[in-house]
């Protein structure tokens, strides 16, 4: 579980990007490459501690591979 506020912000940005990429037609392999690049940039910039980057990777991967995060909800028809 993420507790550092900066790490939580990065997590929110990543998961929002995942949903946007999914809606634009990208799939899990593409999003995994996106995540790998994002994490590499964080490591290179020393923006947060390496242990926090590792935790962020675990949580973002868990989100990515949970299919329920990418299910499109269908509106319920109105019956009169």
Short mmCIF file of C-alpha atoms in Angstrom, two decimals, residues 39-70:
data_model
loop_
_atom_site.label_atom_id
_atom_site.label_comp_id
_atom_site.label_asym_id
_atom_site.label_seq_id
_atom_site.Cartn_x
_atom_site.Cartn_y
_atom_site.Cartn_z
CA UNK A 39 9.48 4.03 -13.99
CA UNK A 40 12.79 4.35 -15.83
CA UNK A 41 12.29 8.11 -15.98
CA UNK A 42 11.58 8.21 -12.23
CA UNK A 43 14.71 6.18 -11.52
CA UNK A 44 16.82 8.37 -13.77
CA UNK A 45 15.54 11.62 -12.27
CA UNK A 46 15.84 10.44 -8.65
CA UNK A 47 12.39 11.98 -8.08
CA UNK A 48 11.56 9.52 -5.30
CA UNK A 49 13.46 6.86 -3.38
CA UNK A 50 14.16 3.54 -5.15
CA UNK A 51 12.08 1.57 -2.62
CA UNK A 52 9.10 3.83 -3.34
CA UNK A 53 9.57 3.29 -7.08
CA UNK A 54 9.55 -0.46 -6.45
CA UNK A 55 6.31 -0.20 -4.46
CA UNK A 56 4.82 2.02 -7.15
CA UNK A 57 5.71 -0.59 -9.77
CA UNK A 58 4.03 -3.34 -7.76
CA UNK A 59 0.83 -1.36 -7.26
CA UNK A 60 0.67 -0.11 -10.85
CA UNK A 61 1.28 -3.64 -12.17
CA UNK A 62 -1.49 -4.96 -9.94
CA UNK A 63 -3.82 -2.30 -11.34
CA UNK A 64 -2.75 -3.03 -14.92
CA UNK A 65 -3.38 -6.77 -14.72
CA UNK A 66 -6.76 -6.46 -12.96
CA UNK A 67 -9.21 -6.69 -15.85
CA UNK A 68 -12.01 -5.13 -13.81
CA UNK A 69 -10.26 -1.76 -14.09
CA UNK A 70 -10.86 -1.68 -17.84
#
